[in-house]
Amino acid sequence: MSAREARLDPPIQPGETDPVSDLDATGRDDGTVFPQSVASGGPTPSGVLLWTRVASDARDPDEPLGVEVAPTPSFDDPPLRREIPPERLHTGSDYTVRVDLDGRLDPDSTYYYRFAYRGQKSPMGRCQTLPRPDASPDSLRLALICCQDYQNGYYGALARVAEDDVDFVVHLGDYIYESAAHQYSGLGSERYRSIRLPSGNDLASSLADFRKLYRTYMSDPHLQRLHRRHTVIRTWDDHAVGNNRYWDYEADAPVLPTHPRGDDPEFAARLTAAGIQAWWEFTPARVGYDPDADHLHDAFELYRAFSFGDLATLVLTDERLFRTPPPGAGTWRPGWFGGRSDPDQTMLGGDQRAWFLNAMRESETTWTAWANEVLFSPFQVGVGAATLRPKTDSWDGYPLARERLARGIESDATSNLVALTGDLHSYLASTMPTADGAADERRGLGPEFMTPAVTSVNLTEAVGLDEGVVGRVAGGIVSRVARAMNPHFALFDSSRWGYSVVEFTPEESSYTAYAVDKTVDSADASRSVVARLRVPTGGVEPRPMERRSG
Ligand SMILES: [Fe+2]
């Protein structure tokens, strides 16, 4: 059995509409029974995965969990009802539950759902199925979010996304940070929120620590609102386990380079397995997960693809579990100048790379969107012989792997590739280079749109220049310098936080970047447009539609 087949619960069978007495309950949960609210993910043309978690101290070993799904929020039409047996609520998955509706819902449709347990109804969620593969949607709107360090700001941006008219949300990673001591936060972040881990350590060191992090993050009302309103397609990045992690193929073990015990292969493997388990427990996603696999590479298969009729394919890759060490890893020597010396370097690993190129080849939709965790475009600092590539944790650290992948994409003639990227805590739009390095208005692999961090530390905050007028001036200078050194950039801004929305139509793709005030804990946090860019079909270079700062 493959990892992908191993752990999905059996779909609800046709005709199964169990009467569940608790669904007639009138109580509305105040967070005592469903402290992390509800969520949906894993959309298909005929279903979604619904998710909730029951508080451990609310659990009754004899009580089933009820769930109902209906096409209207009034639940007036006879809803689909289902009973989850009590034994499915257990400590082995931290009392999280997923319900697979694949095969039960109509394509391209909105549904409403809620759970019921011990006389209390959960908040109502809304979910969305995919269009049929042969449908021709007029547009596809995806909100992009990533990097939501709970200890470095509030989630007003997520409340804004909740209210946006988008079809799906794509989360590009760093849903949690493995930190309880503001390690990855900006100066003065103590004014925000704190977390205490069960281990008492500053960095997550166990499954219990990761579970505590997910439970804490998902207790945020704005994050809950986002999950109730939209079906979220999620990937991961390094902080789901440990900062800047990679795989050491010689030791055949993961390395967590900034964790105090991260170079102990046995510990790093154990912690990676724990991070994967917690991700799986708290993420409704149709991924492969086999905790009994002999090797971690066989335990978790995150990479997958979605199609939105004939308009767009969305391909997600895992750029952490299989990557070789970046240049300079394990030494005191920065890898800023190098990365071309290792012919065996890989970002995706052999199997995933073959799968990815096959998905590129088989994509017959107008657009092929790639949820690509880390920056693909080169990011240079300096000029001429003094040029550095400071971001060796991105594709810049893997130039041969990037070149080989670009060559594969070019030879497959992938239609209208657009990369959707996170990780750098910045707004960025650029033209990705071809295998021979061309990136201008006529030649390139396609546009790359980076969504900013929701809250995580950005460049100007990292150097303490994020406040008021100083922040705006510093941010402007950084933007201009970065664009001057990187002529393939159409946009660079690392002075604000927020999210972005990409829209695909048969004629063009567009990217709208928003800044949202992270310093106030409010659903009404102020929002402004940072940039709007577009690329027509057949184009590779993002061009501004309009530009105004806020
Ligand atoms: Fe991040």
Coordinates of C-alpha atoms and ligand atoms in Angstrom, one line a residue:
M1 CA 0.0 0.0 0.0
S2 CA 1.4 3.4 -0.9
A3 CA 1.6 6.3 1.6
R4 CA -1.2 8.0 -0.4
E5 CA -3.6 5.1 0.1
A6 CA -2.8 4.4 3.6
R7 CA -4.5 6.8 5.9
L8 CA -7.6 8.4 4.3
D9 CA -10.8 7.4 6.0
P10 CA -13.3 5.6 3.8
P11 CA -15.5 8.0 1.9
I12 CA -19.2 8.2 3.0
Q13 CA -21.0 5.7 0.9
P14 CA -24.0 6.6 -1.2
G15 CA -27.3 6.1 0.6
E16 CA -25.7 6.5 4.0
T17 CA -27.6 9.3 5.8
D18 CA -27.6 8.1 9.3
P19 CA -30.0 9.9 11.6
V20 CA -27.9 11.5 14.3
S21 CA -29.9 12.5 17.3
D22 CA -27.4 15.1 18.4
L23 CA -27.8 17.0 15.2
D24 CA -31.1 18.1 16.5
A25 CA -29.4 19.7 19.5
T26 CA -29.9 23.4 19.9
G27 CA -26.8 24.2 21.9
R28 CA -24.2 26.4 20.2
D29 CA -20.7 25.6 21.2
D30 CA -18.8 28.4 22.9
G31 CA -15.4 26.7 22.1
T32 CA -15.6 24.2 25.0
V33 CA -16.4 21.3 22.7
F34 CA -14.8 22.4 19.4
P35 CA -12.0 24.7 20.5
Q36 CA -10.4 24.7 17.0
S37 CA -13.7 25.2 15.2
V38 CA -14.0 23.5 11.8
A39 CA -12.2 23.5 8.5
S40 CA -12.3 22.0 5.0
G41 CA -9.7 21.0 2.5
G42 CA -8.9 18.3 -0.1
P43 CA -11.5 19.5 -2.7
T44 CA -12.4 17.2 -5.6
P45 CA -15.1 17.6 -8.2
S46 CA -17.4 15.5 -6.0
G47 CA -16.4 16.3 -2.4
V48 CA -14.2 17.8 0.2
L49 CA -12.6 16.7 3.5
L50 CA -14.3 18.2 6.6
W51 CA -12.3 18.6 9.7
T52 CA -12.8 19.3 13.4
R53 CA -11.3 18.5 16.8
V54 CA -13.1 17.7 20.0
A55 CA -11.6 18.9 23.2
S56 CA -10.0 16.0 25.1
D57 CA -11.9 16.8 28.3
A58 CA -15.2 17.1 26.4
R59 CA -14.9 13.5 25.0
D60 CA -17.4 10.9 26.0
P61 CA -16.2 7.4 25.0
D62 CA -19.8 6.3 24.2
E63 CA -20.9 9.3 22.2
P64 CA -20.7 9.5 18.4
L65 CA -19.9 12.7 16.6
G66 CA -22.5 14.0 14.2
V67 CA -21.9 15.9 11.0
E68 CA -24.3 17.3 8.5
V69 CA -23.8 18.9 5.1
A70 CA -26.3 20.9 3.0
P71 CA -26.4 23.2 0.0
T72 CA -27.9 26.0 1.9
P73 CA -26.9 27.6 5.3
S74 CA -30.4 27.1 6.6
F75 CA -30.0 23.3 6.3
D76 CA -33.7 23.2 5.1
D77 CA -33.2 20.7 2.3
P78 CA -32.7 17.3 3.7
P79 CA -29.0 17.4 4.6
L80 CA -26.5 14.6 4.3
R81 CA -26.0 13.3 7.8
R82 CA -23.3 11.1 9.1
E83 CA -22.3 9.6 12.4
I84 CA -18.7 9.3 13.3
P85 CA -18.2 6.3 15.7
P86 CA -16.9 7.2 19.1
E87 CA -13.7 5.2 18.6
R88 CA -12.6 7.6 15.9
L89 CA -12.1 10.2 18.6
H90 CA -8.9 9.2 20.3
T91 CA -5.7 10.5 21.7
G92 CA -3.7 8.9 18.8
S93 CA -4.8 11.7 16.5
D94 CA -5.3 14.3 19.3
Y95 CA -9.1 14.0 18.9
T96 CA -9.0 15.4 15.4
V97 CA -11.4 14.0 12.9
R98 CA -11.7 14.2 9.1
V99 CA -14.8 13.2 7.1
D100 CA -14.3 12.4 3.4
L101 CA -17.3 13.5 1.3
D102 CA -15.6 12.5 -2.0
G103 CA -18.3 11.1 -4.3
R104 CA -21.2 12.7 -2.4
L105 CA -21.3 16.3 -3.6
D106 CA -21.9 18.2 -6.9
P107 CA -19.1 19.8 -8.8
D108 CA -18.3 23.5 -8.6
S109 CA -20.7 23.9 -5.7
T110 CA -20.8 25.5 -2.3
Y111 CA -22.0 23.6 0.7
Y112 CA -22.4 24.3 4.4
Y113 CA -21.6 21.9 7.2
R114 CA -21.5 21.6 11.0
F115 CA -20.7 19.0 13.6
A116 CA -22.6 18.2 16.7
Y117 CA -21.4 16.5 19.9
R118 CA -22.9 16.1 23.4
G119 CA -25.7 18.5 22.7
Q120 CA -23.6 21.3 21.2
K121 CA -23.4 22.3 17.6
S122 CA -20.1 23.5 16.1
P123 CA -19.9 26.8 14.2
M124 CA -21.1 26.4 10.6
G125 CA -18.5 26.1 7.9
R126 CA -18.7 26.7 4.2
C127 CA -16.9 24.5 1.6
Q128 CA -16.4 24.4 -2.1
T129 CA -15.9 21.5 -4.6
L130 CA -13.8 21.7 -7.8
P131 CA -15.3 22.1 -11.2
R132 CA -15.5 19.0 -13.4
P133 CA -12.4 18.4 -15.5
D134 CA -14.4 19.2 -18.7
A135 CA -15.9 22.4 -17.4
S136 CA -14.8 25.8 -18.7
P137 CA -14.7 28.2 -15.8
D138 CA -14.6 32.0 -16.7
S139 CA -12.2 32.6 -13.8
L140 CA -10.4 31.1 -10.9
R141 CA -9.6 33.3 -7.9
L142 CA -7.1 32.0 -5.3
A143 CA -6.1 33.8 -2.1
L144 CA -2.5 33.1 -1.2
I145 CA -1.2 33.2 2.4
C146 CA 1.9 32.0 4.2
C147 CA 4.2 32.6 7.2
Q148 CA 1.8 33.4 10.1
D149 CA 4.2 33.5 13.1
Y150 CA 1.7 33.7 16.0
Q151 CA 4.3 35.5 18.1
N152 CA 4.9 38.3 15.6
G153 CA 1.6 39.9 15.0
Y154 CA -2.2 39.5 14.7
Y155 CA -4.2 37.8 12.0
G156 CA -6.3 40.7 10.7
A157 CA -5.1 39.7 7.2
L158 CA -6.8 36.3 7.6
A159 CA -10.0 37.9 8.6
R160 CA -9.8 40.0 5.4
V161 CA -9.2 36.9 3.3
A162 CA -12.3 35.3 5.0
E163 CA -14.4 38.1 3.6
D164 CA -12.9 38.0 0.2
D165 CA -14.8 36.6 -2.8
V166 CA -12.3 33.9 -3.7
D167 CA -12.8 30.3 -4.9
F168 CA -10.1 28.7 -2.7
V169 CA -7.3 29.7 -0.4
V170 CA -3.8 28.3 -1.0
H171 CA -1.6 28.2 2.1
L172 CA 2.1 28.1 1.0
G173 CA 3.6 27.0 4.3
D174 CA 4.8 28.1 7.7
Y175 CA 1.3 27.6 9.1
I176 CA 3.0 27.2 12.4
Y177 CA 6.5 28.1 13.6
E178 CA 8.2 25.6 15.9
S179 CA 9.0 28.3 18.4
A180 CA 7.9 29.3 21.8
A181 CA 10.5 32.0 22.5
H182 CA 10.1 34.5 19.7
Q183 CA 13.2 33.0 17.9
Y184 CA 11.9 34.0 14.5
S185 CA 10.1 37.2 15.5
G186 CA 11.1 40.8 15.2
L187 CA 12.4 43.2 17.8
G188 CA 9.7 44.0 20.3
S189 CA 7.5 41.1 19.3
E190 CA 6.9 40.3 23.0
R191 CA 4.1 42.8 22.8
Y192 CA 2.2 40.2 20.8
R193 CA 1.5 36.7 22.0
S194 CA 3.3 34.0 23.9
I195 CA 3.3 30.2 23.8
R196 CA 4.5 27.7 26.3
L197 CA 5.4 24.2 25.1
P198 CA 4.7 21.1 27.1
S199 CA 8.4 20.1 26.9
G200 CA 9.3 23.5 28.4
N201 CA 11.8 24.0 25.6
D202 CA 12.1 27.1 23.4
L203 CA 11.9 25.0 20.2
A204 CA 9.4 22.2 19.5
S205 CA 11.0 18.9 20.6
S206 CA 8.1 16.4 20.6
L207 CA 4.8 15.5 19.1
A208 CA 3.1 17.0 22.2
D209 CA 4.9 20.3 21.4
F210 CA 3.7 20.4 17.8
R211 CA 0.2 19.5 18.8
K212 CA 0.2 22.4 21.3
L213 CA 1.4 24.7 18.5
Y214 CA -1.4 23.7 16.1
R215 CA -4.0 23.9 18.9
T216 CA -2.8 27.4 19.9
Y217 CA -2.6 28.8 16.3
M218 CA -6.0 27.3 15.5
S219 CA -7.6 28.9 18.5
D220 CA -7.2 32.3 16.9
P221 CA -10.6 33.7 15.9
H222 CA -9.4 35.2 12.6
L223 CA -7.8 32.0 11.5
Q224 CA -10.9 30.1 12.5
R225 CA -13.0 32.6 10.4
L226 CA -10.8 31.9 7.4
H227 CA -11.3 28.2 7.8
R228 CA -15.0 28.5 8.2
R229 CA -15.4 30.6 5.1
H230 CA -13.1 28.9 2.6
T231 CA -11.8 25.5 1.6
V232 CA -8.0 25.7 2.1
I233 CA -5.4 23.9 0.0
R234 CA -2.2 23.5 2.1
T235 CA 1.4 22.7 1.6
W236 CA 4.2 23.1 4.2
D237 CA 7.6 24.7 4.6
D238 CA 10.5 24.3 6.9
H239 CA 8.9 25.5 10.2
A240 CA 6.4 22.7 10.2
V241 CA 9.4 20.8 11.7
G242 CA 12.5 23.0 11.9
N243 CA 14.2 26.0 10.4
N244 CA 16.0 25.5 7.1
R245 CA 15.7 21.7 7.3
Y246 CA 17.1 19.4 4.6
W247 CA 18.0 15.8 4.0
D248 CA 21.5 14.4 4.5
Y249 CA 21.6 11.5 2.0
E250 CA 24.9 10.2 3.4
A251 CA 23.5 9.8 6.9
D252 CA 20.1 9.1 5.3
A253 CA 18.4 11.4 7.8
P254 CA 16.9 14.8 8.1
V255 CA 19.0 17.7 9.4
L256 CA 17.5 20.6 11.5
P257 CA 20.5 23.0 11.3
T258 CA 19.3 25.5 13.9
H259 CA 17.9 23.1 16.4
P260 CA 20.3 22.3 19.3
R261 CA 19.8 18.6 18.7
G262 CA 19.2 18.9 14.9
D263 CA 22.4 17.2 13.8
D264 CA 21.6 14.0 15.8
P265 CA 20.2 11.8 13.0
E266 CA 18.0 9.8 15.3
F267 CA 16.5 12.8 17.0
A268 CA 16.0 14.7 13.8
A269 CA 14.2 11.7 12.2
R270 CA 12.0 11.4 15.3
L271 CA 11.1 15.1 15.3
T272 CA 10.5 15.1 11.6
A273 CA 8.1 12.2 12.0
A274 CA 6.3 14.1 14.8
G275 CA 6.1 17.2 12.7
I276 CA 4.6 15.2 9.8
Q277 CA 2.1 13.5 12.2
A278 CA 0.9 16.8 13.7
W279 CA 0.7 18.4 10.2
W280 CA -1.5 15.5 9.1
E281 CA -3.7 15.6 12.2
F282 CA -4.5 19.3 11.9
T283 CA -4.7 19.6 8.1
P284 CA -7.6 18.3 6.1
A285 CA -5.7 17.4 2.9
R286 CA -5.7 14.4 0.5
V287 CA -2.1 13.5 0.9
G288 CA -0.3 10.2 1.5
Y289 CA 0.6 9.5 5.1
D290 CA 1.9 6.2 6.4
P291 CA 3.3 6.4 9.9
D292 CA 4.4 2.8 9.7
A293 CA 6.6 3.3 6.6
D294 CA 10.2 2.1 7.1
H295 CA 11.6 5.3 5.7
L296 CA 10.5 9.0 6.2
H297 CA 10.6 9.5 2.4
D298 CA 7.9 6.9 2.1
A299 CA 5.8 8.1 5.0
F300 CA 4.6 11.4 3.7
E301 CA 3.6 12.3 0.1
L302 CA 2.6 15.9 0.1
Y303 CA 3.0 16.6 -3.6
R304 CA -0.3 16.6 -5.5
A305 CA -2.3 18.4 -8.2
F306 CA -5.7 19.9 -8.6
S307 CA -7.5 20.9 -11.8
F308 CA -10.0 23.6 -12.2
G309 CA -11.8 22.6 -15.4
D310 CA -9.9 23.5 -18.5
L311 CA -8.7 26.8 -17.0
A312 CA -6.0 25.9 -14.6
T313 CA -4.0 23.1 -13.0
L314 CA -2.5 23.7 -9.6
V315 CA 0.6 21.6 -8.8
L316 CA 2.0 21.5 -5.3
T317 CA 5.5 20.4 -4.5
D318 CA 7.3 19.4 -1.3
E319 CA 10.6 21.3 -1.2
R320 CA 11.8 20.3 2.3
L321 CA 11.7 16.5 2.8
F322 CA 13.9 15.5 -0.2
R323 CA 16.3 18.5 -0.7
T324 CA 20.0 18.0 -0.4
P325 CA 22.1 20.4 1.9
P326 CA 22.4 23.9 0.6
P327 CA 25.9 25.2 -0.2
G328 CA 28.0 25.8 2.9
A329 CA 25.7 23.6 5.1
G330 CA 27.5 22.2 8.1
T331 CA 30.4 24.7 7.7
W332 CA 31.1 28.2 8.8
R333 CA 31.5 29.2 5.2
P334 CA 28.5 31.0 3.8
G335 CA 27.3 29.5 0.5
W336 CA 26.6 32.9 -1.1
F337 CA 29.0 32.4 -4.0
G338 CA 28.4 28.8 -4.8
G339 CA 26.1 26.0 -5.3
R340 CA 27.2 24.8 -8.7
S341 CA 29.8 22.3 -7.3
D342 CA 27.4 19.5 -6.3
P343 CA 26.2 17.6 -9.3
D344 CA 23.9 15.5 -7.1
Q345 CA 22.0 18.4 -5.7
T346 CA 18.2 18.2 -5.7
M347 CA 15.3 20.2 -4.4
L348 CA 12.5 17.7 -5.1
G349 CA 14.2 14.3 -5.1
G350 CA 14.1 11.9 -8.0
D351 CA 10.5 10.5 -7.7
Q352 CA 8.9 13.8 -7.0
R353 CA 10.8 15.5 -9.8
A354 CA 9.7 12.8 -12.3
W355 CA 6.1 13.2 -11.0
F356 CA 6.3 17.0 -11.3
L357 CA 7.6 17.0 -14.9
N358 CA 4.9 14.5 -15.8
A359 CA 2.3 16.8 -14.3
M360 CA 3.7 19.7 -16.3
R361 CA 3.6 17.6 -19.4
E362 CA 0.1 16.4 -18.9
S363 CA -1.4 19.7 -18.0
E364 CA -3.7 20.7 -20.8
T365 CA -5.3 23.6 -19.0
T366 CA -4.8 27.2 -20.1
W367 CA -2.7 27.9 -17.0
T368 CA -0.4 25.7 -15.0
A369 CA 0.1 27.2 -11.5
W370 CA 2.9 25.8 -9.3
A371 CA 2.6 26.2 -5.6
N372 CA 6.4 26.5 -5.1
E373 CA 7.4 26.9 -1.5
V374 CA 10.6 28.8 -2.0
L375 CA 11.8 31.5 -4.5
F376 CA 12.6 30.1 -7.9
S377 CA 13.9 33.3 -9.5
P378 CA 17.5 34.3 -8.8
F379 CA 17.8 36.9 -6.1
Q380 CA 21.1 38.8 -6.4
V381 CA 22.8 41.4 -4.2
G382 CA 25.6 43.4 -5.7
V383 CA 26.8 43.7 -9.3
G384 CA 29.2 42.0 -11.6
A385 CA 31.9 39.9 -9.9
A386 CA 30.7 41.0 -6.5
T387 CA 27.3 39.5 -6.9
L388 CA 26.1 37.4 -4.0
R389 CA 23.1 35.0 -3.8
P390 CA 22.3 35.4 -0.1
K391 CA 19.2 33.2 -0.1
T392 CA 20.8 29.8 -0.3
D393 CA 17.8 28.2 1.3
S394 CA 15.8 29.0 -1.9
W395 CA 16.4 27.7 -5.4
D396 CA 19.5 30.0 -5.5
G397 CA 21.2 27.3 -3.4
Y398 CA 20.4 24.7 -6.0
P399 CA 21.3 26.3 -9.3
L400 CA 22.0 23.0 -11.1
A401 CA 18.7 21.5 -9.9
R402 CA 16.9 24.7 -11.0
E403 CA 18.5 24.7 -14.4
R404 CA 17.7 21.0 -15.0
L405 CA 14.1 21.6 -13.9
A406 CA 13.8 24.6 -16.2
R407 CA 15.1 22.6 -19.1
G408 CA 12.5 19.8 -18.4
I409 CA 9.7 22.4 -18.2
E410 CA 10.8 24.0 -21.4
S411 CA 11.0 20.7 -23.3
D412 CA 7.6 19.7 -22.0
A413 CA 6.2 23.0 -23.4
T414 CA 4.1 23.5 -20.3
S415 CA 1.3 25.9 -21.0
N416 CA 1.5 29.3 -19.2
L417 CA 3.4 28.3 -16.1
V418 CA 2.9 30.6 -13.1
A419 CA 4.8 30.0 -9.9
L420 CA 3.0 30.9 -6.6
T421 CA 5.6 31.3 -3.9
G422 CA 6.0 32.0 -0.2
D423 CA 8.8 31.8 2.3
L424 CA 10.7 35.1 1.8
H425 CA 8.2 37.3 3.8
S426 CA 8.1 39.8 1.0
Y427 CA 6.0 40.9 -2.0
L428 CA 7.7 39.9 -5.1
A429 CA 6.9 39.5 -8.8
S430 CA 9.4 38.4 -11.4
T431 CA 10.1 36.5 -14.5
M432 CA 11.6 33.1 -13.9
P433 CA 14.6 32.3 -16.0
T434 CA 14.9 29.7 -18.7
A435 CA 17.5 27.0 -18.4
D436 CA 20.0 29.3 -20.2
G437 CA 19.2 32.2 -17.9
A438 CA 17.0 34.3 -20.1
A439 CA 14.4 36.4 -18.1
D440 CA 13.1 39.4 -20.0
E441 CA 9.8 40.5 -21.5
R442 CA 10.0 38.0 -24.3
R443 CA 11.9 35.0 -22.9
G444 CA 11.4 33.3 -19.5
L445 CA 9.9 30.3 -17.9
G446 CA 6.9 32.3 -16.7
P447 CA 5.9 34.8 -14.0
E448 CA 6.5 34.1 -10.3
F449 CA 4.2 35.8 -7.8
M450 CA 5.3 35.7 -4.2
T451 CA 2.8 36.3 -1.4
P452 CA 4.0 38.2 1.7
A453 CA 4.0 37.0 5.2
V454 CA 0.8 37.3 7.2
T455 CA 2.9 38.3 10.3
S456 CA 6.4 36.8 10.1
V457 CA 9.5 39.0 10.3
N458 CA 10.4 40.8 7.1
L459 CA 13.6 42.6 6.0
T460 CA 12.8 46.0 7.3
E461 CA 11.5 44.6 10.6
A462 CA 14.6 42.4 11.0
V463 CA 16.8 45.5 11.0
G464 CA 14.4 47.5 13.2
L465 CA 13.3 49.9 10.5
D466 CA 9.7 49.0 10.2
E467 CA 8.0 51.8 12.1
G468 CA 6.3 54.9 10.7
V469 CA 8.0 57.2 8.3
V470 CA 11.4 55.5 8.8
G471 CA 9.9 52.2 7.8
R472 CA 8.3 53.6 4.7
V473 CA 11.5 55.3 3.6
A474 CA 13.6 52.2 4.4
G475 CA 11.2 50.0 2.7
G476 CA 11.2 52.1 -0.4
I477 CA 15.0 52.2 -0.6
V478 CA 15.2 48.4 -0.2
S479 CA 12.6 47.9 -2.9
R480 CA 14.5 50.2 -5.4
V481 CA 17.9 48.6 -4.7
A482 CA 16.5 45.1 -5.0
R483 CA 14.9 45.9 -8.3
A484 CA 18.0 47.6 -9.6
M485 CA 20.1 44.5 -8.8
N486 CA 17.5 42.1 -10.2
P487 CA 16.2 43.5 -13.5
H488 CA 13.8 40.5 -13.8
F489 CA 11.9 41.7 -10.7
A490 CA 8.7 43.7 -11.4
L491 CA 8.0 44.2 -7.7
F492 CA 9.9 43.8 -4.5
D493 CA 8.6 45.0 -1.1
S494 CA 9.7 43.7 2.3
S495 CA 8.2 46.4 4.5
R496 CA 4.6 45.3 5.0
W497 CA 2.5 42.2 5.7
G498 CA -0.7 40.8 4.3
Y499 CA -1.7 38.4 1.5
S500 CA -2.4 38.3 -2.2
V501 CA -5.1 37.2 -4.6
V502 CA -4.3 35.6 -8.0
E503 CA -7.0 35.4 -10.7
F504 CA -6.8 33.3 -13.8
T505 CA -9.1 33.9 -16.8
P506 CA -8.8 32.5 -20.3
E507 CA -7.0 35.8 -21.3
E508 CA -4.7 36.6 -18.4
S509 CA -3.5 36.0 -14.9
S510 CA -3.4 38.8 -12.4
Y511 CA -1.9 39.3 -8.9
T512 CA -3.2 41.8 -6.4
A513 CA -1.1 42.3 -3.3
Y514 CA -2.6 43.6 -0.1
A515 CA -1.1 45.1 3.1
V516 CA -3.0 44.6 6.3
D517 CA -2.1 46.1 9.7
K518 CA -0.8 43.2 11.8
T519 CA -0.4 45.4 15.0
V520 CA -4.1 45.4 15.8
D521 CA -6.1 42.3 16.8
S522 CA -9.1 43.1 14.7
A523 CA -11.1 41.8 11.8
D524 CA -11.2 45.5 10.6
A525 CA -7.5 45.9 10.5
S526 CA -6.7 48.5 7.8
R527 CA -6.0 47.1 4.3
S528 CA -4.5 48.7 1.3
V529 CA -3.4 47.6 -2.2
V530 CA 0.4 47.3 -2.6
A531 CA 0.4 46.4 -6.3
R532 CA -1.6 44.9 -9.1
L533 CA 0.2 43.1 -11.9
R534 CA -0.9 41.1 -14.9
V535 CA 0.4 38.7 -17.5
P536 CA -1.5 37.8 -20.6
T537 CA -1.6 34.2 -21.9
G538 CA 1.6 33.5 -23.7
G539 CA 3.5 36.2 -21.7
V540 CA 6.2 35.7 -19.1
E541 CA 6.7 39.1 -17.6
P542 CA 4.4 40.6 -15.0
R543 CA 3.4 44.2 -15.8
P544 CA 1.8 46.7 -13.4
M545 CA -1.9 47.3 -13.9
E546 CA -1.7 50.2 -11.5
R547 CA 0.4 51.0 -8.4
R548 CA -0.4 52.8 -5.3
S549 CA 1.0 52.5 -1.8
G550 CA -0.8 52.6 1.4
Ligands
FE1 FE 8.2 31.8 6.9

